[in-house]
Amino acid sequence: MQRDNNDNLFEPGNFDIGTLEDEIRADQLVGELLRQFCHELVERQGEEPATAGRMARGADLFLRDFIIGDRRENIFRIDPPRVRQFAGNWYIVKTLEPNMAELGDILEGVAAFYAWLQEQGHYPHEQGRKILRYCTDLDYYRQRIDQFWQLEDDGYRIWNSACPIEP
């Protein structure tokens, strides 16, 4: 991606996924968006490079692995409860050793990324507010992780039904 194609980076239609080619394109565009996001965190907001990189990596896992790869959804049109489904279910099940330190970093990155999109005028304020609310519900996610580690017998079914990921 070249930087002179910035308009393509913020065009929601470029993130619609219907085919494998669409998914590959969206994944590549998200990579470029995250590079710009990280750059702006450092250059314009004064974040330390390590902090900016950590936030971009957190947003990357949510956007590329969950929203694009697993859900095949447009990053500009997600339903904010997807954050809860990611953090309260998908991350826990898909991660070898889910923990709050890592999940907290991921959610901080997701919140910062959507706040950045909102500041750029590319994401609705109300939706961004809801995403922030889901990203900061750390007690809920801590409880979900603790419950997951304590599962026995067929407890997974009940645990999963408390925060399901719709098809």
PDB file of N, CA, C and O in Angstrom, residues 46-91:
ATOM      1  N   GLY A  46       2.748  11.712  21.003  1.00  0.00           N
ATOM      2  CA  GLY A  46       3.878  11.625  21.920  1.00  0.00           C
ATOM      3  C   GLY A  46       4.020  10.323  22.680  1.00  0.00           C
ATOM      4  O   GLY A  46       4.726  10.272  23.685  1.00  0.00           O
ATOM      5  N   GLU A  47       3.364   9.279  22.214  1.00  0.00           N
ATOM      6  CA  GLU A  47       3.503   7.977  22.878  1.00  0.00           C
ATOM      7  C   GLU A  47       4.911   7.425  22.641  1.00  0.00           C
ATOM      8  O   GLU A  47       5.525   7.687  21.614  1.00  0.00           O
ATOM      9  N   GLU A  48       5.392   6.668  23.589  1.00  0.00           N
ATOM     10  CA  GLU A  48       6.657   5.964  23.402  1.00  0.00           C
ATOM     11  C   GLU A  48       6.456   4.927  22.300  1.00  0.00           C
ATOM     12  O   GLU A  48       5.382   4.319  22.219  1.00  0.00           O
ATOM     13  N   PRO A  49       7.465   4.688  21.466  1.00  0.00           N
ATOM     14  CA  PRO A  49       7.323   3.691  20.406  1.00  0.00           C
ATOM     15  C   PRO A  49       6.896   2.313  20.909  1.00  0.00           C
ATOM     16  O   PRO A  49       6.070   1.654  20.267  1.00  0.00           O
ATOM     17  N   ALA A  50       7.397   1.893  22.046  1.00  0.00           N
ATOM     18  CA  ALA A  50       7.023   0.572  22.579  1.00  0.00           C
ATOM     19  C   ALA A  50       5.545   0.537  22.957  1.00  0.00           C
ATOM     20  O   ALA A  50       4.859  -0.455  22.719  1.00  0.00           O
ATOM     21  N   THR A  51       5.044   1.615  23.529  1.00  0.00           N
ATOM     22  CA  THR A  51       3.630   1.689  23.904  1.00  0.00           C
ATOM     23  C   THR A  51       2.750   1.710  22.660  1.00  0.00           C
ATOM     24  O   THR A  51       1.746   0.995  22.590  1.00  0.00           O
ATOM     25  N   ALA A  52       3.142   2.518  21.679  1.00  0.00           N
ATOM     26  CA  ALA A  52       2.376   2.591  20.431  1.00  0.00           C
ATOM     27  C   ALA A  52       2.367   1.232  19.737  1.00  0.00           C
ATOM     28  O   ALA A  52       1.333   0.791  19.225  1.00  0.00           O
ATOM     29  N   GLY A  53       3.501   0.555  19.727  1.00  0.00           N
ATOM     30  CA  GLY A  53       3.578  -0.767  19.111  1.00  0.00           C
ATOM     31  C   GLY A  53       2.704  -1.776  19.828  1.00  0.00           C
ATOM     32  O   GLY A  53       2.027  -2.596  19.201  1.00  0.00           O
ATOM     33  N   ARG A  54       2.679  -1.718  21.150  1.00  0.00           N
ATOM     34  CA  ARG A  54       1.840  -2.629  21.943  1.00  0.00           C
ATOM     35  C   ARG A  54       0.365  -2.398  21.634  1.00  0.00           C
ATOM     36  O   ARG A  54      -0.404  -3.345  21.455  1.00  0.00           O
ATOM     37  N   MET A  55      -0.033  -1.135  21.510  1.00  0.00           N
ATOM     38  CA  MET A  55      -1.436  -0.837  21.213  1.00  0.00           C
ATOM     39  C   MET A  55      -1.805  -1.288  19.800  1.00  0.00           C
ATOM     40  O   MET A  55      -2.886  -1.843  19.588  1.00  0.00           O
ATOM     41  N   ALA A  56      -0.909  -1.070  18.862  1.00  0.00           N
ATOM     42  CA  ALA A  56      -1.181  -1.508  17.482  1.00  0.00           C
ATOM     43  C   ALA A  56      -1.270  -3.029  17.414  1.00  0.00           C
ATOM     44  O   ALA A  56      -2.131  -3.572  16.715  1.00  0.00           O
ATOM     45  N   ARG A  57      -0.401  -3.737  18.147  1.00  0.00           N
ATOM     46  CA  ARG A  57      -0.471  -5.212  18.156  1.00  0.00           C
ATOM     47  C   ARG A  57      -1.775  -5.695  18.770  1.00  0.00           C
ATOM     48  O   ARG A  57      -2.365  -6.672  18.307  1.00  0.00           O
ATOM     49  N   GLY A  58      -2.243  -5.019  19.807  1.00  0.00           N
ATOM     50  CA  GLY A  58      -3.523  -5.395  20.416  1.00  0.00           C
ATOM     51  C   GLY A  58      -4.677  -5.220  19.447  1.00  0.00           C
ATOM     52  O   GLY A  58      -5.497  -6.119  19.271  1.00  0.00           O
ATOM     53  N   ALA A  59      -4.718  -4.076  18.793  1.00  0.00           N
ATOM     54  CA  ALA A  59      -5.775  -3.832  17.806  1.00  0.00           C
ATOM     55  C   ALA A  59      -5.658  -4.823  16.655  1.00  0.00           C
ATOM     56  O   ALA A  59      -6.665  -5.286  16.123  1.00  0.00           O
ATOM     57  N   ASP A  60      -4.431  -5.175  16.275  1.00  0.00           N
ATOM     58  CA  ASP A  60      -4.191  -6.110  15.177  1.00  0.00           C
ATOM     59  C   ASP A  60      -4.851  -7.466  15.444  1.00  0.00           C
ATOM     60  O   ASP A  60      -5.531  -8.009  14.581  1.00  0.00           O
ATOM     61  N   LEU A  61      -4.673  -8.006  16.635  1.00  0.00           N
ATOM     62  CA  LEU A  61      -5.263  -9.305  16.958  1.00  0.00           C
ATOM     63  C   LEU A  61      -6.781  -9.241  16.841  1.00  0.00           C
ATOM     64  O   LEU A  61      -7.400 -10.123  16.231  1.00  0.00           O
ATOM     65  N   PHE A  62      -7.372  -8.218  17.396  1.00  0.00           N
ATOM     66  CA  PHE A  62      -8.823  -8.071  17.335  1.00  0.00           C
ATOM     67  C   PHE A  62      -9.306  -7.912  15.898  1.00  0.00           C
ATOM     68  O   PHE A  62     -10.225  -8.608  15.457  1.00  0.00           O
ATOM     69  N   LEU A  63      -8.682  -7.006  15.160  1.00  0.00           N
ATOM     70  CA  LEU A  63      -9.155  -6.676  13.815  1.00  0.00           C
ATOM     71  C   LEU A  63      -8.878  -7.775  12.796  1.00  0.00           C
ATOM     72  O   LEU A  63      -9.772  -8.206  12.070  1.00  0.00           O
ATOM     73  N   ARG A  64      -7.629  -8.218  12.736  1.00  0.00           N
ATOM     74  CA  ARG A  64      -7.259  -9.141  11.666  1.00  0.00           C
ATOM     75  C   ARG A  64      -7.629 -10.586  11.973  1.00  0.00           C
ATOM     76  O   ARG A  64      -8.080 -11.315  11.090  1.00  0.00           O
ATOM     77  N   ASP A  65      -7.422 -11.007  13.203  1.00  0.00           N
ATOM     78  CA  ASP A  65      -7.709 -12.396  13.535  1.00  0.00           C
ATOM     79  C   ASP A  65      -9.188 -12.636  13.818  1.00  0.00           C
ATOM     80  O   ASP A  65      -9.748 -13.633  13.367  1.00  0.00           O
ATOM     81  N   PHE A  66      -9.790 -11.724  14.566  1.00  0.00           N
ATOM     82  CA  PHE A  66     -11.178 -11.947  14.964  1.00  0.00           C
ATOM     83  C   PHE A  66     -12.176 -11.346  13.961  1.00  0.00           C
ATOM     84  O   PHE A  66     -12.975 -12.080  13.362  1.00  0.00           O
ATOM     85  N   ILE A  67     -12.136 -10.036  13.772  1.00  0.00           N
ATOM     86  CA  ILE A  67     -13.147  -9.387  12.928  1.00  0.00           C
ATOM     87  C   ILE A  67     -13.030  -9.830  11.475  1.00  0.00           C
ATOM     88  O   ILE A  67     -14.021 -10.232  10.862  1.00  0.00           O
ATOM     89  N   ILE A  68     -11.831  -9.788  10.915  1.00  0.00           N
ATOM     90  CA  ILE A  68     -11.676 -10.155   9.499  1.00  0.00           C
ATOM     91  C   ILE A  68     -11.567 -11.667   9.326  1.00  0.00           C
ATOM     92  O   ILE A  68     -12.328 -12.262   8.574  1.00  0.00           O
ATOM     93  N   GLY A  69     -10.625 -12.302  10.021  1.00  0.00           N
ATOM     94  CA  GLY A  69     -10.365 -13.724   9.803  1.00  0.00           C
ATOM     95  C   GLY A  69     -11.460 -14.655  10.291  1.00  0.00           C
ATOM     96  O   GLY A  69     -11.829 -15.599   9.602  1.00  0.00           O
ATOM     97  N   ASP A  70     -11.986 -14.393  11.469  1.00  0.00           N
ATOM     98  CA  ASP A  70     -12.978 -15.299  12.053  1.00  0.00           C
ATOM     99  C   ASP A  70     -14.419 -14.892  11.716  1.00  0.00           C
ATOM    100  O   ASP A  70     -15.224 -15.718  11.324  1.00  0.00           O
ATOM    101  N   ARG A  71     -14.718 -13.621  11.871  1.00  0.00           N
ATOM    102  CA  ARG A  71     -16.088 -13.149  11.669  1.00  0.00           C
ATOM    103  C   ARG A  71     -16.351 -12.712  10.230  1.00  0.00           C
ATOM    104  O   ARG A  71     -17.505 -12.578   9.847  1.00  0.00           O
ATOM    105  N   ARG A  72     -15.290 -12.419   9.486  1.00  0.00           N
ATOM    106  CA  ARG A  72     -15.396 -11.939   8.097  1.00  0.00           C
ATOM    107  C   ARG A  72     -16.315 -10.718   8.009  1.00  0.00           C
ATOM    108  O   ARG A  72     -17.213 -10.651   7.181  1.00  0.00           O
ATOM    109  N   GLU A  73     -16.057  -9.757   8.885  1.00  0.00           N
ATOM    110  CA  GLU A  73     -16.854  -8.542   8.960  1.00  0.00           C
ATOM    111  C   GLU A  73     -16.008  -7.316   8.635  1.00  0.00           C
ATOM    112  O   GLU A  73     -14.790  -7.330   8.726  1.00  0.00           O
ATOM    113  N   ASN A  74     -16.689  -6.244   8.320  1.00  0.00           N
ATOM    114  CA  ASN A  74     -16.075  -4.973   7.995  1.00  0.00           C
ATOM    115  C   ASN A  74     -15.701  -4.255   9.291  1.00  0.00           C
ATOM    116  O   ASN A  74     -16.555  -4.065  10.164  1.00  0.00           O
ATOM    117  N   ILE A  75     -14.452  -3.833   9.422  1.00  0.00           N
ATOM    118  CA  ILE A  75     -13.988  -3.183  10.658  1.00  0.00           C
ATOM    119  C   ILE A  75     -14.690  -1.862  10.923  1.00  0.00           C
ATOM    120  O   ILE A  75     -14.729  -1.404  12.062  1.00  0.00           O
ATOM    121  N   PHE A  76     -15.243  -1.236   9.884  1.00  0.00           N
ATOM    122  CA  PHE A  76     -15.950   0.035  10.045  1.00  0.00           C
ATOM    123  C   PHE A  76     -17.428  -0.160  10.387  1.00  0.00           C
ATOM    124  O   PHE A  76     -18.116   0.801  10.689  1.00  0.00           O
ATOM    125  N   ARG A  77     -17.887  -1.395  10.329  1.00  0.00           N
ATOM    126  CA  ARG A  77     -19.313  -1.652  10.548  1.00  0.00           C
ATOM    127  C   ARG A  77     -19.564  -2.707  11.628  1.00  0.00           C
ATOM    128  O   ARG A  77     -20.620  -3.332  11.638  1.00  0.00           O
ATOM    129  N   ILE A  78     -18.617  -2.884  12.518  1.00  0.00           N
ATOM    130  CA  ILE A  78     -18.837  -3.897  13.555  1.00  0.00           C
ATOM    131  C   ILE A  78     -19.865  -3.409  14.566  1.00  0.00           C
ATOM    132  O   ILE A  78     -19.998  -2.216  14.823  1.00  0.00           O
ATOM    133  N   ASP A  79     -20.567  -4.362  15.112  1.00  0.00           N
ATOM    134  CA  ASP A  79     -21.476  -4.096  16.209  1.00  0.00           C
ATOM    135  C   ASP A  79     -20.608  -4.046  17.470  1.00  0.00           C
ATOM    136  O   ASP A  79     -19.867  -5.004  17.740  1.00  0.00           O
ATOM    137  N   PRO A  80     -20.626  -2.951  18.252  1.00  0.00           N
ATOM    138  CA  PRO A  80     -19.745  -2.856  19.414  1.00  0.00           C
ATOM    139  C   PRO A  80     -19.738  -4.066  20.359  1.00  0.00           C
ATOM    140  O   PRO A  80     -18.684  -4.383  20.918  1.00  0.00           O
ATOM    141  N   PRO A  81     -20.858  -4.804  20.544  1.00  0.00           N
ATOM    142  CA  PRO A  81     -20.781  -5.990  21.399  1.00  0.00           C
ATOM    143  C   PRO A  81     -19.790  -7.049  20.890  1.00  0.00           C
ATOM    144  O   PRO A  81     -19.444  -7.979  21.624  1.00  0.00           O
ATOM    145  N   ARG A  82     -19.301  -6.923  19.671  1.00  0.00           N
ATOM    146  CA  ARG A  82     -18.262  -7.845  19.186  1.00  0.00           C
ATOM    147  C   ARG A  82     -17.041  -7.782  20.084  1.00  0.00           C
ATOM    148  O   ARG A  82     -16.340  -8.776  20.260  1.00  0.00           O
ATOM    149  N   VAL A  83     -16.773  -6.617  20.662  1.00  0.00           N
ATOM    150  CA  VAL A  83     -15.633  -6.488  21.580  1.00  0.00           C
ATOM    151  C   VAL A  83     -15.833  -7.421  22.769  1.00  0.00           C
ATOM    152  O   VAL A  83     -14.914  -8.145  23.168  1.00  0.00           O
ATOM    153  N   ARG A  84     -17.030  -7.442  23.309  1.00  0.00           N
ATOM    154  CA  ARG A  84     -17.322  -8.323  24.450  1.00  0.00           C
ATOM    155  C   ARG A  84     -17.209  -9.785  24.042  1.00  0.00           C
ATOM    156  O   ARG A  84     -16.673 -10.609  24.779  1.00  0.00           O
ATOM    157  N   GLN A  85     -17.707 -10.128  22.872  1.00  0.00           N
ATOM    158  CA  GLN A  85     -17.610 -11.512  22.395  1.00  0.00           C
ATOM    159  C   GLN A  85     -16.155 -11.918  22.192  1.00  0.00           C
ATOM    160  O   GLN A  85     -15.770 -13.040  22.517  1.00  0.00           O
ATOM    161  N   PHE A  86     -15.370 -10.998  21.672  1.00  0.00           N
ATOM    162  CA  PHE A  86     -13.946 -11.272  21.500  1.00  0.00           C
ATOM    163  C   PHE A  86     -13.276 -11.491  22.853  1.00  0.00           C
ATOM    164  O   PHE A  86     -12.633 -12.517  23.083  1.00  0.00           O
ATOM    165  N   ALA A  87     -13.409 -10.513  23.742  1.00  0.00           N
ATOM    166  CA  ALA A  87     -12.679 -10.539  25.012  1.00  0.00           C
ATOM    167  C   ALA A  87     -13.256 -11.538  26.015  1.00  0.00           C
ATOM    168  O   ALA A  87     -12.509 -12.115  26.803  1.00  0.00           O
ATOM    169  N   GLY A  88     -14.566 -11.744  25.966  1.00  0.00           N
ATOM    170  CA  GLY A  88     -15.201 -12.620  26.935  1.00  0.00           C
ATOM    171  C   GLY A  88     -15.365 -14.053  26.487  1.00  0.00           C
ATOM    172  O   GLY A  88     -15.826 -14.898  27.253  1.00  0.00           O
ATOM    173  N   ASN A  89     -14.954 -14.350  25.235  1.00  0.00           N
ATOM    174  CA  ASN A  89     -15.100 -15.709  24.737  1.00  0.00           C
ATOM    175  C   ASN A  89     -13.956 -16.081  23.791  1.00  0.00           C
ATOM    176  O   ASN A  89     -13.119 -16.899  24.125  1.00  0.00           O
ATOM    177  N   TRP A  90     -13.921 -15.474  22.613  1.00  0.00           N
ATOM    178  CA  TRP A  90     -12.990 -15.875  21.554  1.00  0.00           C
ATOM    179  C   TRP A  90     -11.538 -15.854  22.027  1.00  0.00           C
ATOM    180  O   TRP A  90     -10.811 -16.825  21.855  1.00  0.00           O
ATOM    181  N   TYR A  91     -11.111 -14.736  22.604  1.00  0.00           N
ATOM    182  CA  TYR A  91      -9.730 -14.634  23.089  1.00  0.00           C
ATOM    183  C   TYR A  91      -9.423 -15.729  24.103  1.00  0.00           C
ATOM    184  O   TYR A  91      -8.374 -16.362  24.050  1.00  0.00           O
TER     185      TYR A  91
END
